[in-house]
Amino acid sequence: MRDYDDAVAFLGEWGPFQRMIFFLLSLSTIPNGFTGVAIVFVGDTPDHKCVIPVGVNISGEWRNVSIPWENVDGERKYSQCRRYKLDEIKRLSDRQLIPGVDVNITDLEQEKCVDGWEYRRDTYKSTIVTEWDMVCDDSWKGPLTSSAYFGGVLFGSFLSGQLSDRFGRKKAFFSTMAIQTLFNFIEVFSPSWELFCVFHFFNGMGQISNYVSAYVLGSEILSKSIRIIYSTLGVCICYAIGYMMLPLAAFFIRDWRILLLILSIPGLFYIPLWWFIPESPRWLLSQGRVQEAEAILRKAARMNKVTPPDIIFEPVQPKDNKSEETHVHTILDLLRSGNICCITILSCLVWMILSIGYFALSLNTSSLHGNIYLNCFSSGAVEVPAYIATWLLLQNCSRRLSLFFMLVQGGTVLLFIQLIPQDLTALCVAMEMLGKFGFTSAFAIVYAFTAELFPTVVRNMAVGVCSMASRIGSISAPYFVFLGKFDKFLPYILMGSLTIIAGVLALLLPESFGVPLPETIDQMQHIKGFKKRKTLYNHNHTAGGDFDSPDVLMSARL
């Protein structure tokens, strides 16, 4: 059978059919944007202090000083987890002693918030933190909630590829969209934190699976010249648009249950897409369903007002199985030689560190100075120019140097944040957004770079392993944010240092821009220090223009 792109060239590059697929699948990723970071508002922790029960008979003077003061990041605030012992305060109040005059307040014994907490309600009416008192001794539940979501993302990354291969791209796309919408809705009725985490796990599983399914489906249907634009300026920018929509909705809806309910509604509007988005003809051909694939393409030809050939795909000739036997590659092939082992380990480390930085900055929005809604909107908006910059870099520049520059830029900015005076809050936020720009662009670059480094025989597997490493990073990201409760600048120091290290590691990888895509392990580029085998081979494609070949695009589903 001849090349698929040649067989469907009669459709043209950018007809009504291609435009419909491009925009419908791109728009389907908008819900992924706001569900992916909804925990920023749903799980935020407002200022709080211990409750002093109304029934406790103490004077107003003693009630006003019953909460001790603490210095937090140079600011004097009420303690959020301690109060003076009420029994002792009541005894002193009954004796009509005056606090600060007759009694030194700081000498009084303290106790935990045994009667609960009083939360500020000027920003939120309720969050999962205020509903289930996830503060003080239970503050560990906050990062664990986000980690449960990213655990679902990890599982979904693996599951989406299996579903897509077995049942088809279209069924995987709509079933995972249904999972995301359904569990986002079920979270609204969570009776406990434990069940919320369970539902949040499945929400994360559907979120990434839906995004990847849309990415793969569109990449297989669209022509080669459109794929790179679709993968950067299509699905990625629509994801950023969804990201920016979240703070707009959260600004008007301050109750976490109602907010999640509203965010689950857009998924219902995508149900009619079932009748407009077709199955991938490539997948149908791989399953031997030639007539169904031709039927889709003939319908597309009618939309584009072109005449299809009488026979689009030639019948498959029977093969001699004995002469066509090929070596079956396994994950162990990524570790067989010193060269490929080093490339695999370096790539996994870069992916994991990059994922920590990207998601930690996304989740850290609520900890920034200034308006949380404006900060979150800015965090999403900065991704749009980042994806545009990525598209330009992928077209014209060295992969290794582009990745190095974006990583070092993002990491250096984070390290310099601690040097900015605290009163220059706008500059601090701007610096963090600049760091987010670097992380976002680097994330888009590393997908293409990794796919170009590994040969066709293990490319899907290699990108899948790196993607799994990145999910491990995203699971740990909430705990980097959590460290900010102990030291405001500690997360920035750790993330900045690790990211610069990742940039240096990226320089150790071989260059792939303008180099033919390897087909076998022997044809891979070599890291300096490993003796390169001399292998003569012919290749008709270049990495600069064909990193979005079907083999590479299939790897994205993992």
Coordinates of C-alpha atoms in Angstrom, one line a residue:
M1 CA 0.0 0.0 0.0
R2 CA 1.4 3.4 -0.9
D3 CA 2.1 6.2 1.6
Y4 CA -1.0 7.4 3.4
D5 CA -0.3 11.1 2.9
D6 CA 0.2 10.5 -0.9
A7 CA -3.0 8.6 -1.0
V8 CA -5.1 11.3 0.5
A9 CA -3.4 14.2 -1.2
F10 CA -6.5 14.7 -3.4
L11 CA -8.2 16.3 -0.4
G12 CA -5.9 19.3 -0.4
E13 CA -4.2 20.8 2.7
W14 CA -6.7 23.2 4.2
G15 CA -10.2 22.6 3.0
P16 CA -13.5 22.8 4.9
F17 CA -13.0 19.3 6.2
Q18 CA -9.5 20.0 7.6
R19 CA -10.7 23.3 9.1
M20 CA -13.6 21.6 10.9
I21 CA -11.3 18.9 12.4
F22 CA -8.7 21.5 13.4
F23 CA -11.1 23.8 15.2
L24 CA -13.4 21.2 16.8
L25 CA -10.6 19.1 18.2
S26 CA -8.7 22.2 19.4
L27 CA -11.8 23.6 21.1
S28 CA -12.3 20.3 22.8
T29 CA -9.2 20.9 24.9
I30 CA -10.6 24.1 26.5
P31 CA -12.2 22.1 29.4
N32 CA -8.8 20.5 30.0
G33 CA -7.4 23.9 30.8
F34 CA -9.7 24.9 33.6
T35 CA -10.2 21.4 35.1
G36 CA -6.4 20.9 35.2
V37 CA -5.8 23.8 37.5
A38 CA -9.2 24.2 39.2
I39 CA -7.6 23.0 42.5
V40 CA -5.9 26.4 42.7
F41 CA -9.3 27.9 43.8
V42 CA -11.1 24.8 45.0
G43 CA -8.3 23.8 47.3
D44 CA -6.9 27.2 48.4
T45 CA -6.3 27.9 52.0
P46 CA -7.6 31.3 53.2
D47 CA -6.3 33.1 56.3
H48 CA -7.7 31.5 59.5
K49 CA -7.4 31.5 63.2
C50 CA -8.7 29.4 66.2
V51 CA -12.3 29.8 67.1
I52 CA -13.1 31.3 70.4
P53 CA -16.5 29.8 71.3
V54 CA -19.3 32.4 71.8
G55 CA -20.4 30.5 75.0
V56 CA -17.1 31.1 76.8
N57 CA -17.7 33.7 79.4
I58 CA -14.6 36.0 79.1
S59 CA -14.4 39.8 78.8
G60 CA -14.0 41.5 75.4
E61 CA -10.4 42.5 76.3
W62 CA -9.4 39.0 76.9
R63 CA -11.3 37.7 73.8
N64 CA -9.3 40.2 71.6
V65 CA -5.9 38.9 72.8
S66 CA -6.8 35.2 73.0
I67 CA -4.9 34.5 69.7
P68 CA -1.1 34.9 69.8
W69 CA 0.8 36.8 67.2
E70 CA 3.5 35.3 65.0
N71 CA 6.0 36.7 62.4
V72 CA 5.4 35.0 59.1
D73 CA 7.8 36.1 56.2
G74 CA 8.4 39.3 58.0
E75 CA 4.7 40.1 58.6
R76 CA 3.0 40.1 61.9
K77 CA -0.1 37.8 61.8
Y78 CA -2.4 36.0 64.1
S79 CA -1.3 32.4 64.8
Q80 CA -3.3 30.1 62.5
C81 CA -2.9 27.0 64.6
R82 CA -2.5 28.0 68.2
R83 CA -4.5 30.0 70.9
Y84 CA -3.9 30.8 74.6
K85 CA -5.5 28.2 76.8
L86 CA -9.1 29.2 77.4
D87 CA -9.3 27.8 80.9
E88 CA -6.4 30.1 82.0
I89 CA -7.8 33.1 80.1
K90 CA -11.3 32.6 81.7
R91 CA -9.6 32.4 85.2
L92 CA -7.7 35.6 84.6
S93 CA -10.8 37.3 83.2
D94 CA -12.9 36.3 86.2
R95 CA -10.3 37.9 88.4
Q96 CA -10.8 41.1 86.3
L97 CA -7.1 41.3 85.5
I98 CA -6.2 43.4 82.5
P99 CA -4.1 41.8 79.7
G100 CA -0.9 43.5 78.9
V101 CA -1.0 45.5 82.2
D102 CA -1.6 43.0 85.0
V103 CA -0.6 39.9 83.0
N104 CA 2.2 39.4 80.4
I105 CA 0.2 37.7 77.5
T106 CA 3.3 36.0 76.0
D107 CA 3.8 34.1 79.3
L108 CA 0.5 32.3 79.0
E109 CA 0.3 28.6 78.0
Q110 CA -0.9 27.9 74.5
E111 CA -3.1 25.1 73.0
K112 CA -4.2 23.8 69.6
C113 CA -7.5 24.9 67.9
V114 CA -9.6 22.3 69.7
D115 CA -12.8 24.1 68.8
G116 CA -12.1 24.5 65.1
W117 CA -11.1 27.5 63.0
E118 CA -12.5 30.8 61.8
Y119 CA -11.8 31.5 58.1
R120 CA -11.7 34.8 56.2
R121 CA -14.6 34.9 53.8
D122 CA -13.7 37.9 51.7
T123 CA -12.1 35.8 48.9
Y124 CA -14.0 32.5 49.1
K125 CA -17.3 31.5 50.5
S126 CA -16.0 28.0 50.8
T127 CA -13.2 25.7 49.7
I128 CA -12.5 22.0 50.4
V129 CA -10.0 23.3 53.0
T130 CA -12.6 25.3 54.9
E131 CA -15.2 22.5 54.6
W132 CA -13.0 19.8 55.9
D133 CA -10.5 21.8 58.0
M134 CA -7.5 20.8 56.0
V135 CA -5.2 23.1 58.0
C136 CA -2.5 22.9 60.7
D137 CA -2.0 19.2 61.6
D138 CA -4.1 18.2 58.6
S139 CA -2.4 20.6 56.1
W140 CA -0.7 17.6 54.5
K141 CA -4.0 16.7 52.9
G142 CA -3.8 19.7 50.5
P143 CA -0.8 18.6 48.5
L144 CA -2.0 15.0 48.7
T145 CA -5.2 16.0 47.0
S146 CA -3.3 17.5 44.1
S147 CA -1.0 14.4 44.0
A148 CA -4.1 12.2 43.8
Y149 CA -5.1 14.1 40.7
F150 CA -1.6 13.7 39.1
G151 CA -1.7 10.1 40.0
G152 CA -4.8 9.8 37.8
V153 CA -2.9 11.7 35.1
L154 CA -0.1 9.1 35.4
F155 CA -2.5 6.2 35.1
G156 CA -4.5 7.9 32.3
S157 CA -1.2 8.5 30.3
F158 CA -0.8 4.8 30.2
L159 CA -4.5 3.9 29.7
S160 CA -5.3 6.3 26.9
G161 CA -2.8 4.6 24.5
Q162 CA -4.2 1.2 25.2
L163 CA -7.8 2.3 24.7
S164 CA -6.9 4.2 21.6
D165 CA -5.1 1.3 20.0
R166 CA -7.8 -1.3 20.8
F167 CA -11.1 0.6 20.4
G168 CA -10.2 3.4 18.1
R169 CA -9.2 7.1 18.4
K170 CA -12.8 8.4 18.3
K171 CA -14.2 6.1 21.0
A172 CA -11.2 6.8 23.2
F173 CA -11.6 10.5 22.7
F174 CA -15.3 10.6 23.6
S175 CA -15.2 8.1 26.4
T176 CA -12.3 9.9 28.2
M177 CA -14.1 13.2 27.7
A178 CA -17.2 11.6 29.4
I179 CA -15.0 10.4 32.3
Q180 CA -13.6 13.9 32.8
T181 CA -17.0 15.6 32.7
L182 CA -18.7 12.9 34.9
F183 CA -16.2 12.9 37.7
N184 CA -15.9 16.6 37.6
F185 CA -19.6 16.6 38.3
I186 CA -19.5 13.9 40.9
E187 CA -16.9 15.8 42.9
V188 CA -19.6 18.4 43.6
F189 CA -21.4 15.9 45.8
S190 CA -18.3 14.6 47.7
P191 CA -19.3 13.9 51.3
S192 CA -15.7 13.6 52.6
W193 CA -12.2 14.5 51.7
E194 CA -11.3 10.9 51.1
L195 CA -14.0 10.4 48.5
F196 CA -13.1 13.7 46.9
C197 CA -9.6 12.4 46.4
V198 CA -10.9 9.3 44.8
F199 CA -13.1 11.3 42.4
H200 CA -10.2 13.7 41.8
F201 CA -8.0 10.8 40.7
F202 CA -10.5 9.7 38.0
N203 CA -10.9 13.3 36.9
G204 CA -7.2 13.5 36.3
M205 CA -7.2 10.2 34.5
G206 CA -9.9 11.4 32.1
Q207 CA -8.4 14.9 31.7
I208 CA -5.0 13.8 30.3
S209 CA -6.5 10.9 28.3
N210 CA -9.0 13.3 26.6
Y211 CA -6.3 15.8 25.8
V212 CA -3.9 13.1 24.3
S213 CA -6.8 11.4 22.4
A214 CA -7.7 14.8 20.8
Y215 CA -4.0 15.4 20.0
V216 CA -3.5 12.0 18.3
L217 CA -6.9 12.0 16.4
G218 CA -6.3 15.4 14.9
S219 CA -2.6 14.6 14.1
E220 CA -3.6 11.5 12.2
I221 CA -6.4 13.1 10.2
L222 CA -4.7 16.4 9.3
S223 CA -2.0 16.6 6.6
K224 CA 1.7 16.8 7.5
S225 CA 1.9 20.6 6.8
I226 CA -0.9 21.3 9.3
R227 CA 0.2 18.9 12.1
I228 CA 2.9 21.0 13.7
I229 CA 0.6 24.1 13.8
Y230 CA -2.2 21.9 15.2
S231 CA 0.1 20.5 18.0
T232 CA 1.4 23.9 19.1
L233 CA -1.0 26.7 18.0
G234 CA -4.1 24.5 18.0
V235 CA -4.7 22.3 21.1
C236 CA -2.0 24.0 23.2
I237 CA -3.4 27.5 22.8
C238 CA -7.0 26.3 23.4
Y239 CA -5.8 24.6 26.6
A240 CA -4.3 28.0 27.6
I241 CA -7.7 29.7 26.8
G242 CA -9.4 27.2 29.2
Y243 CA -6.7 28.0 31.8
M244 CA -7.6 31.8 31.4
M245 CA -11.3 31.1 31.7
L246 CA -10.9 29.5 35.1
P247 CA -10.2 32.6 37.2
L248 CA -13.0 34.5 35.4
A249 CA -15.5 31.8 36.5
A250 CA -13.9 31.6 40.0
F251 CA -14.1 35.4 40.5
F252 CA -17.9 35.3 40.2
I253 CA -18.4 31.9 41.9
R254 CA -16.8 31.8 45.3
D255 CA -18.3 28.4 46.5
W256 CA -16.2 25.4 45.4
R257 CA -19.1 23.1 44.8
I258 CA -21.0 25.5 42.6
L259 CA -17.7 26.3 40.8
L260 CA -17.1 22.7 40.0
L261 CA -20.7 22.3 38.9
I262 CA -20.3 25.2 36.4
L263 CA -17.0 23.9 35.1
S264 CA -18.5 20.5 34.4
I265 CA -21.3 21.9 32.1
P266 CA -19.1 22.7 29.1
G267 CA -18.3 19.0 28.6
L268 CA -22.0 18.5 27.7
F269 CA -21.7 20.8 24.7
Y270 CA -19.2 18.4 23.1
I271 CA -21.7 15.6 22.8
P272 CA -22.9 16.7 19.3
L273 CA -19.3 16.5 18.1
W274 CA -19.8 12.7 17.8
W275 CA -21.7 13.3 14.6
F276 CA -19.0 15.6 13.1
I277 CA -15.7 14.1 14.1
P278 CA -14.9 10.9 12.3
E279 CA -12.7 8.0 13.2
S280 CA -9.1 8.2 12.2
P281 CA -8.7 6.6 8.7
R282 CA -5.1 5.7 9.6
W283 CA -6.3 3.6 12.5
L284 CA -9.0 2.0 10.4
L285 CA -6.4 1.0 7.9
S286 CA -4.2 -0.5 10.6
Q287 CA -7.2 -2.6 11.5
G288 CA -7.8 -3.7 7.9
R289 CA -11.1 -1.7 7.7
V290 CA -10.3 -0.2 4.3
Q291 CA -13.9 0.4 3.2
E292 CA -14.7 2.4 6.3
A293 CA -11.6 4.5 5.9
E294 CA -12.4 5.2 2.2
A295 CA -16.0 6.1 3.2
I296 CA -14.7 8.8 5.6
L297 CA -12.4 10.2 3.0
R298 CA -15.1 10.3 0.3
K299 CA -17.3 12.2 2.6
A300 CA -14.4 14.6 3.3
A301 CA -13.9 15.0 -0.4
R302 CA -17.6 16.1 -0.8
M303 CA -17.1 18.7 1.9
N304 CA -14.0 20.0 0.2
K305 CA -15.7 19.8 -3.2
V306 CA -13.1 17.6 -4.8
T307 CA -13.4 14.4 -6.7
P308 CA -11.8 11.4 -5.1
P309 CA -10.1 8.6 -7.2
D310 CA -12.1 5.5 -7.8
I311 CA -9.7 3.5 -5.6
I312 CA -8.1 5.4 -2.8
F313 CA -6.2 2.6 -1.1
E314 CA -4.8 -0.4 -3.0
P315 CA -5.6 -3.8 -1.6
V316 CA -3.0 -5.1 0.8
Q317 CA -0.9 -7.9 -0.7
P318 CA -0.4 -11.0 1.5
K319 CA 3.1 -11.1 3.1
D320 CA 5.5 -13.9 3.6
N321 CA 5.6 -14.0 7.3
K322 CA 8.9 -15.8 7.4
S323 CA 10.6 -13.2 5.3
E324 CA 9.0 -10.3 7.1
E325 CA 9.9 -11.3 10.6
T326 CA 11.3 -8.5 12.6
H327 CA 12.9 -8.1 16.0
V328 CA 10.3 -7.3 18.8
H329 CA 11.7 -4.4 20.8
T330 CA 11.0 -4.1 24.6
I331 CA 11.7 -1.4 27.2
L332 CA 15.0 -3.1 27.9
D333 CA 16.3 -1.9 24.5
L334 CA 16.3 1.6 26.0
L335 CA 19.1 0.4 28.3
R336 CA 21.0 -2.1 26.1
S337 CA 24.0 0.1 25.3
G338 CA 25.8 2.8 27.2
N339 CA 24.8 5.4 24.6
I340 CA 21.0 4.8 24.5
C341 CA 21.0 4.2 28.3
C342 CA 22.5 7.6 28.9
I343 CA 20.1 9.3 26.5
T344 CA 17.2 7.6 28.2
I345 CA 18.2 8.6 31.7
L346 CA 19.1 12.2 30.8
S347 CA 15.8 12.6 28.9
C348 CA 13.8 11.2 31.9
L349 CA 15.6 13.5 34.3
V350 CA 14.9 16.6 32.1
W351 CA 11.2 15.6 31.7
M352 CA 10.7 15.0 35.5
I353 CA 12.4 18.3 36.6
L354 CA 10.6 20.3 33.9
S355 CA 7.2 18.8 35.1
I356 CA 8.0 19.7 38.7
G357 CA 8.6 23.3 37.8
Y358 CA 5.7 23.8 35.4
F359 CA 3.0 22.3 37.7
A360 CA 4.5 23.8 40.9
L361 CA 4.3 27.3 39.3
S362 CA 0.8 26.6 38.2
L363 CA -0.3 25.5 41.6
N364 CA 1.6 28.3 43.4
T365 CA -0.7 31.0 42.0
S366 CA -2.6 31.3 45.3
S367 CA 0.6 32.0 47.2
L368 CA 1.6 35.0 45.1
H369 CA 1.2 38.5 46.3
G370 CA -1.7 40.5 44.7
N371 CA -5.0 39.4 43.4
I372 CA -5.2 35.6 43.0
Y373 CA -7.7 35.8 40.1
L374 CA -5.5 38.2 38.1
N375 CA -2.4 36.1 38.9
C376 CA -4.0 32.9 37.7
F377 CA -5.3 34.6 34.5
S378 CA -1.7 35.9 33.8
S379 CA -0.3 32.4 34.4
G380 CA -2.6 31.1 31.7
A381 CA -2.2 34.1 29.3
V382 CA 1.6 33.8 29.4
E383 CA 1.3 30.3 27.8
V384 CA 0.0 31.8 24.5
P385 CA 3.2 33.6 23.6
A386 CA 5.2 30.7 24.9
Y387 CA 3.5 28.3 22.4
I388 CA 4.0 30.8 19.6
A389 CA 7.7 31.1 20.5
T390 CA 7.9 27.3 20.6
W391 CA 6.5 27.0 17.1
L392 CA 9.1 29.5 15.7
L393 CA 11.9 27.7 17.5
L394 CA 10.9 24.3 16.2
Q395 CA 10.9 25.7 12.7
N396 CA 14.3 27.4 12.8
C397 CA 16.6 26.6 15.8
S398 CA 18.7 23.9 17.4
R399 CA 16.6 21.7 19.7
R400 CA 19.3 21.3 22.3
L401 CA 20.1 25.0 22.6
S402 CA 16.5 26.0 22.5
L403 CA 15.7 23.6 25.4
F404 CA 18.8 24.8 27.3
F405 CA 17.9 28.4 26.9
M406 CA 14.3 28.1 28.0
L407 CA 15.2 25.9 31.0
V408 CA 18.0 28.2 32.2
Q409 CA 15.9 31.3 31.6
G410 CA 13.1 29.8 33.7
G411 CA 15.4 28.6 36.5
T412 CA 17.4 31.8 36.7
V413 CA 14.3 33.9 37.0
L414 CA 13.1 31.8 39.9
L415 CA 16.4 32.1 41.7
F416 CA 16.4 35.9 41.4
I417 CA 12.8 36.3 42.8
Q418 CA 14.2 36.1 46.4
L419 CA 16.4 39.1 45.7
I420 CA 13.5 41.4 44.9
P421 CA 12.2 43.6 47.8
Q422 CA 9.0 42.3 49.2
D423 CA 7.2 45.6 48.6
L424 CA 7.7 45.2 44.8
T425 CA 5.0 42.6 44.5
A426 CA 4.1 43.4 40.9
L427 CA 7.8 42.8 39.9
C428 CA 7.8 39.5 41.8
V429 CA 4.6 38.3 40.0
A430 CA 6.0 39.4 36.6
M431 CA 9.2 37.5 37.3
E432 CA 7.3 34.3 38.1
M433 CA 5.2 34.7 34.9
L434 CA 8.5 35.0 33.0
G435 CA 9.6 31.8 34.6
K436 CA 6.3 30.2 33.6
F437 CA 7.0 31.3 30.0
G438 CA 10.3 29.4 30.0
F439 CA 8.8 26.2 31.5
T440 CA 5.8 26.2 29.1
S441 CA 8.0 26.6 26.0
A442 CA 10.5 24.1 27.2
F443 CA 7.7 21.5 27.8
A444 CA 6.6 21.9 24.2
I445 CA 10.2 21.7 22.9
V446 CA 11.1 18.6 24.8
Y447 CA 8.3 16.5 23.2
A448 CA 9.7 17.1 19.7
F449 CA 13.4 16.8 20.8
T450 CA 12.8 13.4 22.5
A451 CA 10.9 12.0 19.6
E452 CA 13.8 13.0 17.2
L453 CA 16.5 11.5 19.4
F454 CA 15.1 8.0 19.5
P455 CA 14.8 5.6 16.5
T456 CA 11.5 4.5 15.0
V457 CA 11.8 1.0 16.5
V458 CA 11.6 2.3 20.1
R459 CA 10.3 5.9 19.6
N460 CA 6.8 5.4 21.0
M461 CA 8.2 3.5 23.9
A462 CA 10.9 6.1 24.7
V463 CA 8.5 9.0 24.7
G464 CA 6.1 7.0 26.8
V465 CA 8.8 6.3 29.4
C466 CA 9.8 10.0 29.5
S467 CA 6.1 11.0 29.8
M468 CA 5.8 8.6 32.8
A469 CA 8.8 10.2 34.4
S470 CA 7.2 13.6 33.9
R471 CA 4.1 12.4 35.7
I472 CA 6.2 11.4 38.7
G473 CA 7.5 15.0 38.7
S474 CA 4.0 16.4 38.6
I475 CA 2.9 14.1 41.6
S476 CA 5.8 15.6 43.7
A477 CA 5.1 19.2 42.5
P478 CA 2.4 20.0 45.1
Y479 CA 5.0 19.2 47.9
F480 CA 7.4 21.8 46.5
V481 CA 4.6 24.3 46.8
F482 CA 3.9 23.0 50.3
L483 CA 7.5 23.8 51.4
G484 CA 6.5 27.5 51.0
K485 CA 4.6 27.3 54.3
F486 CA 8.0 26.8 56.1
D487 CA 10.1 29.2 54.0
K488 CA 8.6 31.5 51.3
F489 CA 11.6 31.3 49.0
L490 CA 12.5 27.6 49.5
P491 CA 10.4 26.4 46.6
Y492 CA 11.9 28.9 44.2
I493 CA 15.4 28.1 45.3
L494 CA 14.8 24.3 44.8
M495 CA 12.9 24.7 41.5
G496 CA 15.3 27.2 40.1
S497 CA 18.4 25.2 41.0
L498 CA 17.0 21.9 39.6
T499 CA 15.8 23.6 36.4
I500 CA 19.3 25.0 35.7
I501 CA 20.7 21.6 36.3
A502 CA 18.2 20.2 33.8
G503 CA 19.3 22.8 31.3
V504 CA 22.9 21.6 31.6
L505 CA 21.8 18.0 31.2
A506 CA 20.0 19.0 28.0
L507 CA 23.3 20.2 26.6
L508 CA 24.7 16.7 27.1
L509 CA 22.2 15.3 24.7
P510 CA 23.1 15.0 21.0
E511 CA 21.6 17.6 18.5
S512 CA 18.7 16.4 16.3
F513 CA 17.8 19.5 14.3
G514 CA 18.5 19.0 10.6
V515 CA 19.6 15.4 11.3
P516 CA 17.8 12.4 9.6
L517 CA 15.4 10.6 11.9
P518 CA 17.0 7.3 13.0
E519 CA 15.2 4.1 12.1
T520 CA 17.3 1.7 14.2
I521 CA 19.2 1.9 17.4
D522 CA 22.5 1.8 15.5
Q523 CA 21.5 4.9 13.6
M524 CA 21.0 7.1 16.8
Q525 CA 23.1 10.2 17.4
H526 CA 25.8 9.5 20.1
I527 CA 26.7 11.3 23.3
K528 CA 30.3 12.4 23.4
G529 CA 32.3 9.7 25.1
F530 CA 30.6 6.8 23.4
K531 CA 32.2 5.4 20.3
K532 CA 29.9 5.7 17.3
R533 CA 29.3 2.8 15.1
K534 CA 29.7 3.4 11.4
T535 CA 26.4 2.6 9.9
L536 CA 25.5 3.4 6.3
Y537 CA 21.8 4.1 5.7
N538 CA 19.5 6.1 3.5
H539 CA 16.8 8.3 4.8
N540 CA 14.5 10.6 3.0
H541 CA 13.3 12.8 5.8
T542 CA 15.0 15.4 8.0
A543 CA 14.3 16.0 11.7
G544 CA 13.6 19.6 11.2
G545 CA 10.6 18.9 9.1
D546 CA 9.3 15.5 10.0
F547 CA 9.3 15.2 13.8
D548 CA 5.5 15.0 13.4
S549 CA 5.6 11.8 11.4
P550 CA 2.9 9.2 12.3
D551 CA 5.4 7.3 14.5
V552 CA 6.2 10.4 16.5
L553 CA 2.6 11.4 16.8
M554 CA 1.6 8.0 18.1
S555 CA 4.1 8.4 20.9
A556 CA 2.2 11.3 22.2
R557 CA -0.7 9.2 23.3
L558 CA 1.5 7.7 26.1

